[in-house]
Amino acid sequence: QQKVQQSPESLIVPEGAMTSLNCTFSDSASQYFAWYRQHSGKAPKALMSIFSNGEKEEGRFTIHLNKASLHFSLHIRDSQPSDSALYLCAVSMTNTGYQNFYFGKGTSLTVIP
Amino acid sequence: GGIITQTPKFLIGQEGQKLTLKCQQNFNHDTMYWYRQDSGKGLRLIYYSITENDLQKGDLSEGYDASREKKSSFSLTVTSAQKNEMAVFLCASRTGTGGDYEQYFGPGTRLTVL
């Protein structure tokens, strides 16, 4: 049974700071890793995803994956008040054809102007 | 682009009542999902369907039924509403092929049980 855990549970940072969010998973057969962002009262929306070990950067956002450590992370450079949201990590595996996703409980981020 | 529509937006029921939530998507996606989100927390998978008339149970399927009679629609039934399952129910869809596994979510149905 896949277990996905996020840390920290909540985070408050000043505008302009670098923010780091963490996600650990339990099943080493996991192959697809993603971050979703959910603003208050809104639907979750995909931010970034990665398959292979290493880093992937898109604008202010970087995703880092280390499969051996069963860990991936999201880094937000120059955090903005509009980044305040619930961040959810998600993991999927090839044995389900990437159809079944496991989500973490989320990290609530507040960026203070 | 496309859109996912969930109805109703708010659903109020009595304890023990059978309640149905509906989801429609016009992305022409193969796979559809139902998740439950409790009070600003993470998502737990209730059911998913990879094609019309297919149903796969998630970890939270007990107490729920689902139906996928058309590619574009996916319904979820709460078989006997309980007070401890007040939550937001989110529907999502994604394409089944091409390596793009991004899920697109609807706005949710907020369930209140009296």
JSON list of C-alpha atoms in Angstrom, two decimals:
[
{"chain": "A", "resi": 1, "resn": "GLN", "atom": "CA", "xyz": [0.00, 0.00, 0.00]},
{"chain": "A", "resi": 2, "resn": "GLN", "atom": "CA", "xyz": [1.57, 3.27, -1.16]},
{"chain": "A", "resi": 3, "resn": "LYS", "atom": "CA", "xyz": [2.05, 5.91, 1.53]},
{"chain": "A", "resi": 4, "resn": "VAL", "atom": "CA", "xyz": [2.71, 9.50, 0.53]},
{"chain": "A", "resi": 5, "resn": "GLN", "atom": "CA", "xyz": [3.70, 12.02, 3.20]},
{"chain": "A", "resi": 6, "resn": "GLN", "atom": "CA", "xyz": [4.33, 15.74, 2.95]},
{"chain": "A", "resi": 7, "resn": "SER", "atom": "CA", "xyz": [6.29, 18.10, 5.12]},
{"chain": "A", "resi": 8, "resn": "PRO", "atom": "CA", "xyz": [5.94, 20.59, 6.56]},
{"chain": "A", "resi": 9, "resn": "GLU", "atom": "CA", "xyz": [2.19, 20.66, 7.20]},
{"chain": "A", "resi": 10, "resn": "SER", "atom": "CA", "xyz": [2.17, 24.43, 6.96]},
{"chain": "A", "resi": 11, "resn": "LEU", "atom": "CA", "xyz": [4.67, 27.13, 6.15]},
{"chain": "A", "resi": 12, "resn": "ILE", "atom": "CA", "xyz": [4.75, 30.92, 6.37]},
{"chain": "A", "resi": 13, "resn": "VAL", "atom": "CA", "xyz": [7.42, 32.76, 4.39]},
{"chain": "A", "resi": 14, "resn": "PRO", "atom": "CA", "xyz": [8.06, 36.42, 3.49]},
{"chain": "A", "resi": 15, "resn": "GLU", "atom": "CA", "xyz": [7.62, 37.63, -0.07]},
{"chain": "A", "resi": 16, "resn": "GLY", "atom": "CA", "xyz": [10.78, 37.02, -2.10]},
{"chain": "A", "resi": 17, "resn": "ALA", "atom": "CA", "xyz": [11.91, 34.00, -0.08]},
{"chain": "A", "resi": 18, "resn": "MET", "atom": "CA", "xyz": [12.87, 30.58, -1.43]},
{"chain": "A", "resi": 19, "resn": "THR", "atom": "CA", "xyz": [10.27, 27.99, -0.37]},
{"chain": "A", "resi": 20, "resn": "SER", "atom": "CA", "xyz": [10.95, 24.25, -0.20]},
{"chain": "A", "resi": 21, "resn": "LEU", "atom": "CA", "xyz": [8.22, 21.63, 0.08]},
{"chain": "A", "resi": 22, "resn": "ASN", "atom": "CA", "xyz": [8.91, 17.92, 0.62]},
{"chain": "A", "resi": 23, "resn": "CYS", "atom": "CA", "xyz": [7.20, 14.69, -0.32]},
{"chain": "A", "resi": 24, "resn": "THR", "atom": "CA", "xyz": [8.19, 11.12, 0.56]},
{"chain": "A", "resi": 25, "resn": "PHE", "atom": "CA", "xyz": [6.68, 7.93, -0.84]},
{"chain": "A", "resi": 26, "resn": "SER", "atom": "CA", "xyz": [6.91, 4.31, 0.22]},
{"chain": "A", "resi": 27, "resn": "ASP", "atom": "CA", "xyz": [6.70, 2.25, -2.98]},
{"chain": "A", "resi": 28, "resn": "SER", "atom": "CA", "xyz": [9.98, 2.03, -4.90]},
{"chain": "A", "resi": 29, "resn": "ALA", "atom": "CA", "xyz": [8.01, 1.04, -8.03]},
{"chain": "A", "resi": 30, "resn": "SER", "atom": "CA", "xyz": [6.70, 4.60, -8.26]},
{"chain": "A", "resi": 31, "resn": "GLN", "atom": "CA", "xyz": [7.51, 6.16, -11.62]},
{"chain": "A", "resi": 32, "resn": "TYR", "atom": "CA", "xyz": [5.57, 9.40, -11.95]},
{"chain": "A", "resi": 33, "resn": "PHE", "atom": "CA", "xyz": [5.72, 12.31, -9.54]},
{"chain": "A", "resi": 34, "resn": "ALA", "atom": "CA", "xyz": [3.73, 15.52, -9.64]},
{"chain": "A", "resi": 35, "resn": "TRP", "atom": "CA", "xyz": [2.87, 18.65, -7.71]},
{"chain": "A", "resi": 36, "resn": "TYR", "atom": "CA", "xyz": [-0.59, 20.25, -7.68]},
{"chain": "A", "resi": 37, "resn": "ARG", "atom": "CA", "xyz": [-1.58, 23.63, -6.30]},
{"chain": "A", "resi": 38, "resn": "GLN", "atom": "CA", "xyz": [-4.99, 24.42, -4.84]},
{"chain": "A", "resi": 39, "resn": "HIS", "atom": "CA", "xyz": [-5.97, 27.99, -4.03]},
{"chain": "A", "resi": 40, "resn": "SER", "atom": "CA", "xyz": [-8.60, 28.37, -1.32]},
{"chain": "A", "resi": 41, "resn": "GLY", "atom": "CA", "xyz": [-12.04, 27.32, -2.56]},
{"chain": "A", "resi": 42, "resn": "LYS", "atom": "CA", "xyz": [-10.71, 26.36, -5.99]},
{"chain": "A", "resi": 43, "resn": "ALA", "atom": "CA", "xyz": [-9.94, 23.13, -7.84]},
{"chain": "A", "resi": 44, "resn": "PRO", "atom": "CA", "xyz": [-6.43, 21.64, -7.67]},
{"chain": "A", "resi": 45, "resn": "LYS", "atom": "CA", "xyz": [-4.33, 22.44, -10.72]},
{"chain": "A", "resi": 46, "resn": "ALA", "atom": "CA", "xyz": [-1.22, 20.63, -11.94]},
{"chain": "A", "resi": 47, "resn": "LEU", "atom": "CA", "xyz": [2.04, 22.55, -11.51]},
{"chain": "A", "resi": 48, "resn": "MET", "atom": "CA", "xyz": [4.83, 20.25, -12.60]},
{"chain": "A", "resi": 49, "resn": "SER", "atom": "CA", "xyz": [5.68, 16.59, -13.00]},
{"chain": "A", "resi": 50, "resn": "ILE", "atom": "CA", "xyz": [8.79, 14.45, -13.43]},
{"chain": "A", "resi": 51, "resn": "PHE", "atom": "CA", "xyz": [9.67, 10.85, -14.32]},
{"chain": "A", "resi": 52, "resn": "SER", "atom": "CA", "xyz": [13.45, 10.64, -14.00]},
{"chain": "A", "resi": 53, "resn": "ASN", "atom": "CA", "xyz": [15.88, 11.36, -11.22]},
{"chain": "A", "resi": 54, "resn": "GLY", "atom": "CA", "xyz": [17.21, 14.89, -11.20]},
{"chain": "A", "resi": 55, "resn": "GLU", "atom": "CA", "xyz": [15.76, 18.35, -11.53]},
{"chain": "A", "resi": 56, "resn": "LYS", "atom": "CA", "xyz": [13.28, 20.09, -13.78]},
{"chain": "A", "resi": 57, "resn": "GLU", "atom": "CA", "xyz": [12.77, 23.86, -13.79]},
{"chain": "A", "resi": 58, "resn": "GLU", "atom": "CA", "xyz": [9.82, 25.84, -15.08]},
{"chain": "A", "resi": 59, "resn": "GLY", "atom": "CA", "xyz": [9.97, 29.54, -14.33]},
{"chain": "A", "resi": 60, "resn": "ARG", "atom": "CA", "xyz": [10.20, 30.08, -10.56]},
{"chain": "A", "resi": 61, "resn": "PHE", "atom": "CA", "xyz": [9.41, 26.43, -9.82]},
{"chain": "A", "resi": 62, "resn": "THR", "atom": "CA", "xyz": [11.87, 23.54, -9.62]},
{"chain": "A", "resi": 63, "resn": "ILE", "atom": "CA", "xyz": [11.03, 19.90, -8.95]},
{"chain": "A", "resi": 64, "resn": "HIS", "atom": "CA", "xyz": [13.77, 17.62, -7.64]},
{"chain": "A", "resi": 65, "resn": "LEU", "atom": "CA", "xyz": [13.49, 13.82, -7.56]},
{"chain": "A", "resi": 66, "resn": "ASN", "atom": "CA", "xyz": [15.65, 11.26, -5.77]},
{"chain": "A", "resi": 67, "resn": "LYS", "atom": "CA", "xyz": [14.11, 7.83, -6.26]},
{"chain": "A", "resi": 68, "resn": "ALA", "atom": "CA", "xyz": [16.71, 6.06, -4.13]},
{"chain": "A", "resi": 69, "resn": "SER", "atom": "CA", "xyz": [15.71, 8.23, -1.16]},
{"chain": "A", "resi": 70, "resn": "LEU", "atom": "CA", "xyz": [12.00, 7.86, -2.02]},
{"chain": "A", "resi": 71, "resn": "HIS", "atom": "CA", "xyz": [11.82, 11.66, -1.96]},
{"chain": "A", "resi": 72, "resn": "PHE", "atom": "CA", "xyz": [10.90, 14.53, -4.21]},
{"chain": "A", "resi": 73, "resn": "SER", "atom": "CA", "xyz": [10.55, 18.22, -3.56]},
{"chain": "A", "resi": 74, "resn": "LEU", "atom": "CA", "xyz": [9.23, 21.48, -4.96]},
{"chain": "A", "resi": 75, "resn": "HIS", "atom": "CA", "xyz": [11.22, 24.69, -4.69]},
{"chain": "A", "resi": 76, "resn": "ILE", "atom": "CA", "xyz": [9.67, 28.07, -5.32]},
{"chain": "A", "resi": 77, "resn": "ARG", "atom": "CA", "xyz": [12.10, 30.89, -6.02]},
{"chain": "A", "resi": 78, "resn": "ASP", "atom": "CA", "xyz": [11.07, 34.51, -5.20]},
{"chain": "A", "resi": 79, "resn": "SER", "atom": "CA", "xyz": [7.82, 33.44, -3.51]},
{"chain": "A", "resi": 80, "resn": "GLN", "atom": "CA", "xyz": [4.84, 35.71, -4.16]},
{"chain": "A", "resi": 81, "resn": "PRO", "atom": "CA", "xyz": [1.62, 36.29, -2.17]},
{"chain": "A", "resi": 82, "resn": "SER", "atom": "CA", "xyz": [-0.23, 34.70, -5.10]},
{"chain": "A", "resi": 83, "resn": "ASP", "atom": "CA", "xyz": [1.67, 31.48, -4.35]},
{"chain": "A", "resi": 84, "resn": "SER", "atom": "CA", "xyz": [-0.28, 31.17, -1.08]},
{"chain": "A", "resi": 85, "resn": "ALA", "atom": "CA", "xyz": [-2.19, 27.89, -1.48]},
{"chain": "A", "resi": 86, "resn": "LEU", "atom": "CA", "xyz": [-2.35, 24.23, -0.52]},
{"chain": "A", "resi": 87, "resn": "TYR", "atom": "CA", "xyz": [0.36, 22.23, -2.33]},
{"chain": "A", "resi": 88, "resn": "LEU", "atom": "CA", "xyz": [-0.34, 18.56, -2.98]},
{"chain": "A", "resi": 89, "resn": "CYS", "atom": "CA", "xyz": [2.17, 16.00, -4.14]},
{"chain": "A", "resi": 90, "resn": "ALA", "atom": "CA", "xyz": [1.03, 12.97, -6.16]},
{"chain": "A", "resi": 91, "resn": "VAL", "atom": "CA", "xyz": [2.65, 9.65, -7.06]},
{"chain": "A", "resi": 92, "resn": "SER", "atom": "CA", "xyz": [1.73, 7.00, -9.60]},
{"chain": "A", "resi": 93, "resn": "MET", "atom": "CA", "xyz": [3.12, 3.64, -10.70]},
{"chain": "A", "resi": 94, "resn": "THR", "atom": "CA", "xyz": [3.52, 1.74, -13.95]},
{"chain": "A", "resi": 95, "resn": "ASN", "atom": "CA", "xyz": [1.71, -1.33, -12.60]},
{"chain": "A", "resi": 96, "resn": "THR", "atom": "CA", "xyz": [-1.52, 0.68, -12.67]},
{"chain": "A", "resi": 97, "resn": "GLY", "atom": "CA", "xyz": [-0.72, 2.17, -16.08]},
{"chain": "A", "resi": 98, "resn": "TYR", "atom": "CA", "xyz": [-0.32, 5.47, -14.24]},
{"chain": "A", "resi": 99, "resn": "GLN", "atom": "CA", "xyz": [-4.08, 5.46, -13.75]},
{"chain": "A", "resi": 100, "resn": "ASN", "atom": "CA", "xyz": [-4.13, 5.31, -9.94]},
{"chain": "A", "resi": 101, "resn": "PHE", "atom": "CA", "xyz": [-2.70, 8.32, -8.11]},
{"chain": "A", "resi": 102, "resn": "TYR", "atom": "CA", "xyz": [-1.80, 8.66, -4.45]},
{"chain": "A", "resi": 103, "resn": "PHE", "atom": "CA", "xyz": [-1.87, 12.16, -3.01]},
{"chain": "A", "resi": 104, "resn": "GLY", "atom": "CA", "xyz": [-0.26, 13.53, 0.14]},
{"chain": "A", "resi": 105, "resn": "LYS", "atom": "CA", "xyz": [-2.23, 15.51, 2.72]},
{"chain": "A", "resi": 106, "resn": "GLY", "atom": "CA", "xyz": [-0.77, 18.78, 1.52]},
{"chain": "A", "resi": 107, "resn": "THR", "atom": "CA", "xyz": [1.38, 21.67, 2.70]},
{"chain": "A", "resi": 108, "resn": "SER", "atom": "CA", "xyz": [-0.40, 24.96, 3.34]},
{"chain": "A", "resi": 109, "resn": "LEU", "atom": "CA", "xyz": [1.82, 27.82, 2.18]},
{"chain": "A", "resi": 110, "resn": "THR", "atom": "CA", "xyz": [1.28, 31.45, 3.19]},
{"chain": "A", "resi": 111, "resn": "VAL", "atom": "CA", "xyz": [3.47, 34.14, 1.61]},
{"chain": "A", "resi": 112, "resn": "ILE", "atom": "CA", "xyz": [3.38, 37.39, 3.55]},
{"chain": "A", "resi": 113, "resn": "PRO", "atom": "CA", "xyz": [3.85, 40.67, 1.61]},
{"chain": "B", "resi": 1, "resn": "GLY", "atom": "CA", "xyz": [-9.39, 23.54, -23.86]},
{"chain": "B", "resi": 2, "resn": "GLY", "atom": "CA", "xyz": [-12.14, 21.86, -21.94]},
{"chain": "B", "resi": 3, "resn": "ILE", "atom": "CA", "xyz": [-14.09, 22.01, -18.75]},
{"chain": "B", "resi": 4, "resn": "ILE", "atom": "CA", "xyz": [-15.32, 19.73, -15.99]},
{"chain": "B", "resi": 5, "resn": "THR", "atom": "CA", "xyz": [-18.76, 20.45, -14.58]},
{"chain": "B", "resi": 6, "resn": "GLN", "atom": "CA", "xyz": [-19.94, 19.06, -11.26]},
{"chain": "B", "resi": 7, "resn": "THR", "atom": "CA", "xyz": [-23.52, 19.15, -10.05]},
{"chain": "B", "resi": 8, "resn": "PRO", "atom": "CA", "xyz": [-24.77, 20.11, -7.63]},
{"chain": "B", "resi": 9, "resn": "LYS", "atom": "CA", "xyz": [-22.29, 22.61, -6.20]},
{"chain": "B", "resi": 10, "resn": "PHE", "atom": "CA", "xyz": [-23.76, 22.15, -2.70]},
{"chain": "B", "resi": 11, "resn": "LEU", "atom": "CA", "xyz": [-25.59, 19.04, -1.54]},
{"chain": "B", "resi": 12, "resn": "ILE", "atom": "CA", "xyz": [-27.39, 18.78, 1.79]},
{"chain": "B", "resi": 13, "resn": "GLY", "atom": "CA", "xyz": [-28.77, 15.45, 2.90]},
{"chain": "B", "resi": 14, "resn": "GLN", "atom": "CA", "xyz": [-30.06, 13.62, 5.92]},
{"chain": "B", "resi": 15, "resn": "GLU", "atom": "CA", "xyz": [-28.12, 10.89, 7.69]},
{"chain": "B", "resi": 16, "resn": "GLY", "atom": "CA", "xyz": [-28.87, 7.54, 6.03]},
{"chain": "B", "resi": 17, "resn": "GLN", "atom": "CA", "xyz": [-30.03, 9.14, 2.78]},
{"chain": "B", "resi": 18, "resn": "LYS", "atom": "CA", "xyz": [-28.83, 7.99, -0.65]},
{"chain": "B", "resi": 19, "resn": "LEU", "atom": "CA", "xyz": [-27.25, 10.91, -2.54]},
{"chain": "B", "resi": 20, "resn": "THR", "atom": "CA", "xyz": [-25.92, 11.20, -6.09]},
{"chain": "B", "resi": 21, "resn": "LEU", "atom": "CA", "xyz": [-23.21, 13.52, -7.40]},
{"chain": "B", "resi": 22, "resn": "LYS", "atom": "CA", "xyz": [-22.65, 14.06, -11.13]},
{"chain": "B", "resi": 23, "resn": "CYS", "atom": "CA", "xyz": [-19.65, 14.98, -13.23]},
{"chain": "B", "resi": 24, "resn": "GLN", "atom": "CA", "xyz": [-19.38, 15.88, -16.93]},
{"chain": "B", "resi": 25, "resn": "GLN", "atom": "CA", "xyz": [-16.22, 16.56, -18.98]},
{"chain": "B", "resi": 26, "resn": "ASN", "atom": "CA", "xyz": [-15.80, 17.79, -22.54]},
{"chain": "B", "resi": 27, "resn": "PHE", "atom": "CA", "xyz": [-12.05, 17.07, -22.86]},
{"chain": "B", "resi": 28, "resn": "ASN", "atom": "CA", "xyz": [-12.88, 13.69, -24.46]},
{"chain": "B", "resi": 29, "resn": "HIS", "atom": "CA", "xyz": [-10.65, 12.15, -21.78]},
{"chain": "B", "resi": 30, "resn": "ASP", "atom": "CA", "xyz": [-10.64, 8.39, -21.24]},
{"chain": "B", "resi": 31, "resn": "THR", "atom": "CA", "xyz": [-10.08, 8.25, -17.48]},
{"chain": "B", "resi": 32, "resn": "MET", "atom": "CA", "xyz": [-12.22, 9.87, -14.83]},
{"chain": "B", "resi": 33, "resn": "TYR", "atom": "CA", "xyz": [-11.83, 10.01, -11.05]},
{"chain": "B", "resi": 34, "resn": "TRP", "atom": "CA", "xyz": [-13.76, 10.73, -7.89]},
{"chain": "B", "resi": 35, "resn": "TYR", "atom": "CA", "xyz": [-11.82, 12.01, -4.86]},
{"chain": "B", "resi": 36, "resn": "ARG", "atom": "CA", "xyz": [-12.88, 13.07, -1.41]},
{"chain": "B", "resi": 37, "resn": "GLN", "atom": "CA", "xyz": [-11.18, 16.03, 0.30]},
{"chain": "B", "resi": 38, "resn": "ASP", "atom": "CA", "xyz": [-11.80, 16.60, 3.99]},
{"chain": "B", "resi": 39, "resn": "SER", "atom": "CA", "xyz": [-11.43, 20.13, 5.36]},
{"chain": "B", "resi": 40, "resn": "GLY", "atom": "CA", "xyz": [-8.51, 21.49, 3.30]},
{"chain": "B", "resi": 41, "resn": "LYS", "atom": "CA", "xyz": [-6.59, 18.21, 3.44]},
{"chain": "B", "resi": 42, "resn": "GLY", "atom": "CA", "xyz": [-5.29, 15.87, 0.78]},
{"chain": "B", "resi": 43, "resn": "LEU", "atom": "CA", "xyz": [-7.26, 13.88, -1.76]},
{"chain": "B", "resi": 44, "resn": "ARG", "atom": "CA", "xyz": [-8.39, 10.29, -1.22]},
{"chain": "B", "resi": 45, "resn": "LEU", "atom": "CA", "xyz": [-9.41, 8.22, -4.22]},
{"chain": "B", "resi": 46, "resn": "ILE", "atom": "CA", "xyz": [-12.91, 6.77, -4.12]},
{"chain": "B", "resi": 47, "resn": "TYR", "atom": "CA", "xyz": [-13.37, 5.35, -7.65]},
{"chain": "B", "resi": 48, "resn": "TYR", "atom": "CA", "xyz": [-11.86, 5.73, -11.07]},
{"chain": "B", "resi": 49, "resn": "SER", "atom": "CA", "xyz": [-12.85, 4.57, -14.54]},
{"chain": "B", "resi": 50, "resn": "ILE", "atom": "CA", "xyz": [-10.54, 4.10, -17.52]},
{"chain": "B", "resi": 51, "resn": "THR", "atom": "CA", "xyz": [-13.32, 3.82, -20.09]},
{"chain": "B", "resi": 52, "resn": "GLU", "atom": "CA", "xyz": [-17.10, 3.71, -20.47]},
{"chain": "B", "resi": 53, "resn": "ASN", "atom": "CA", "xyz": [-18.66, 1.04, -18.20]},
{"chain": "B", "resi": 54, "resn": "ASP", "atom": "CA", "xyz": [-15.34, 0.39, -16.41]},
{"chain": "B", "resi": 55, "resn": "LEU", "atom": "CA", "xyz": [-15.08, 0.92, -12.64]},
{"chain": "B", "resi": 56, "resn": "GLN", "atom": "CA", "xyz": [-12.00, 0.58, -10.40]},
{"chain": "B", "resi": 57, "resn": "LYS", "atom": "CA", "xyz": [-12.17, 0.91, -6.61]},
{"chain": "B", "resi": 58, "resn": "GLY", "atom": "CA", "xyz": [-9.90, 3.28, -4.78]},
{"chain": "B", "resi": 59, "resn": "ASP", "atom": "CA", "xyz": [-8.88, 3.07, -1.13]},
{"chain": "B", "resi": 60, "resn": "LEU", "atom": "CA", "xyz": [-12.06, 4.85, 0.04]},
{"chain": "B", "resi": 61, "resn": "SER", "atom": "CA", "xyz": [-14.74, 3.03, -2.00]},
{"chain": "B", "resi": 62, "resn": "GLU", "atom": "CA", "xyz": [-16.68, 1.51, 0.91]},
{"chain": "B", "resi": 63, "resn": "GLY", "atom": "CA", "xyz": [-20.03, 3.29, 1.26]},
{"chain": "B", "resi": 64, "resn": "TYR", "atom": "CA", "xyz": [-19.97, 4.57, -2.32]},
{"chain": "B", "resi": 65, "resn": "ASP", "atom": "CA", "xyz": [-21.11, 3.35, -5.74]},
{"chain": "B", "resi": 66, "resn": "ALA", "atom": "CA", "xyz": [-20.10, 4.78, -9.11]},
{"chain": "B", "resi": 67, "resn": "SER", "atom": "CA", "xyz": [-21.41, 4.68, -12.64]},
{"chain": "B", "resi": 68, "resn": "ARG", "atom": "CA", "xyz": [-19.80, 5.49, -16.03]},
{"chain": "B", "resi": 69, "resn": "GLU", "atom": "CA", "xyz": [-22.47, 5.04, -18.66]},
{"chain": "B", "resi": 70, "resn": "LYS", "atom": "CA", "xyz": [-20.94, 7.50, -21.12]},
{"chain": "B", "resi": 71, "resn": "LYS", "atom": "CA", "xyz": [-17.37, 8.54, -21.82]},
{"chain": "B", "resi": 72, "resn": "SER", "atom": "CA", "xyz": [-18.18, 12.12, -20.84]},
{"chain": "B", "resi": 73, "resn": "SER", "atom": "CA", "xyz": [-19.94, 11.47, -17.54]},
{"chain": "B", "resi": 74, "resn": "PHE", "atom": "CA", "xyz": [-19.15, 9.83, -14.21]},
{"chain": "B", "resi": 75, "resn": "SER", "atom": "CA", "xyz": [-21.57, 9.66, -11.28]},
{"chain": "B", "resi": 76, "resn": "LEU", "atom": "CA", "xyz": [-20.93, 8.92, -7.62]},
{"chain": "B", "resi": 77, "resn": "THR", "atom": "CA", "xyz": [-23.59, 7.70, -5.19]},
{"chain": "B", "resi": 78, "resn": "VAL", "atom": "CA", "xyz": [-23.27, 7.93, -1.43]},
{"chain": "B", "resi": 79, "resn": "THR", "atom": "CA", "xyz": [-25.24, 4.84, -0.47]},
{"chain": "B", "resi": 80, "resn": "SER", "atom": "CA", "xyz": [-26.08, 5.93, 3.11]},
{"chain": "B", "resi": 81, "resn": "ALA", "atom": "CA", "xyz": [-24.87, 9.40, 4.08]},
{"chain": "B", "resi": 82, "resn": "GLN", "atom": "CA", "xyz": [-23.07, 9.66, 7.42]},
{"chain": "B", "resi": 83, "resn": "LYS", "atom": "CA", "xyz": [-22.24, 12.79, 9.42]},
{"chain": "B", "resi": 84, "resn": "ASN", "atom": "CA", "xyz": [-18.50, 12.02, 9.41]},
{"chain": "B", "resi": 85, "resn": "GLU", "atom": "CA", "xyz": [-18.30, 12.19, 5.62]},
{"chain": "B", "resi": 86, "resn": "MET", "atom": "CA", "xyz": [-19.02, 15.86, 5.21]},
{"chain": "B", "resi": 87, "resn": "ALA", "atom": "CA", "xyz": [-16.41, 16.87, 2.68]},
{"chain": "B", "resi": 88, "resn": "VAL", "atom": "CA", "xyz": [-15.77, 18.24, -0.78]},
{"chain": "B", "resi": 89, "resn": "PHE", "atom": "CA", "xyz": [-16.01, 15.66, -3.55]},
{"chain": "B", "resi": 90, "resn": "LEU", "atom": "CA", "xyz": [-13.78, 16.37, -6.52]},
{"chain": "B", "resi": 91, "resn": "CYS", "atom": "CA", "xyz": [-14.13, 14.90, -9.99]},
{"chain": "B", "resi": 92, "resn": "ALA", "atom": "CA", "xyz": [-11.13, 14.78, -12.31]},
{"chain": "B", "resi": 93, "resn": "SER", "atom": "CA", "xyz": [-10.28, 13.49, -15.77]},
{"chain": "B", "resi": 94, "resn": "ARG", "atom": "CA", "xyz": [-7.16, 12.82, -17.86]},
{"chain": "B", "resi": 95, "resn": "THR", "atom": "CA", "xyz": [-6.25, 11.39, -21.18]},
{"chain": "B", "resi": 96, "resn": "GLY", "atom": "CA", "xyz": [-5.32, 7.71, -21.10]},
{"chain": "B", "resi": 97, "resn": "THR", "atom": "CA", "xyz": [-2.49, 7.83, -23.60]},
{"chain": "B", "resi": 98, "resn": "GLY", "atom": "CA", "xyz": [0.50, 9.82, -24.79]},
{"chain": "B", "resi": 99, "resn": "GLY", "atom": "CA", "xyz": [2.42, 10.10, -21.54]},
{"chain": "B", "resi": 100, "resn": "ASP", "atom": "CA", "xyz": [0.47, 13.11, -20.34]},
{"chain": "B", "resi": 101, "resn": "TYR", "atom": "CA", "xyz": [-0.86, 12.08, -16.96]},
{"chain": "B", "resi": 102, "resn": "GLU", "atom": "CA", "xyz": [-2.02, 15.49, -15.78]},
{"chain": "B", "resi": 103, "resn": "GLN", "atom": "CA", "xyz": [-5.41, 15.39, -14.13]},
{"chain": "B", "resi": 104, "resn": "TYR", "atom": "CA", "xyz": [-7.91, 18.20, -14.65]},
{"chain": "B", "resi": 105, "resn": "PHE", "atom": "CA", "xyz": [-10.25, 18.85, -11.75]},
{"chain": "B", "resi": 106, "resn": "GLY", "atom": "CA", "xyz": [-13.78, 20.14, -11.47]},
{"chain": "B", "resi": 107, "resn": "PRO", "atom": "CA", "xyz": [-14.81, 22.77, -8.90]},
{"chain": "B", "resi": 108, "resn": "GLY", "atom": "CA", "xyz": [-16.21, 20.21, -6.46]},
{"chain": "B", "resi": 109, "resn": "THR", "atom": "CA", "xyz": [-19.46, 19.33, -4.70]},
{"chain": "B", "resi": 110, "resn": "ARG", "atom": "CA", "xyz": [-19.61, 20.23, -1.01]},
{"chain": "B", "resi": 111, "resn": "LEU", "atom": "CA", "xyz": [-21.60, 17.65, 0.92]},
{"chain": "B", "resi": 112, "resn": "THR", "atom": "CA", "xyz": [-23.27, 18.47, 4.25]},
{"chain": "B", "resi": 113, "resn": "VAL", "atom": "CA", "xyz": [-25.05, 15.75, 6.21]},
{"chain": "B", "resi": 114, "resn": "LEU", "atom": "CA", "xyz": [-27.61, 16.82, 8.83]}
]
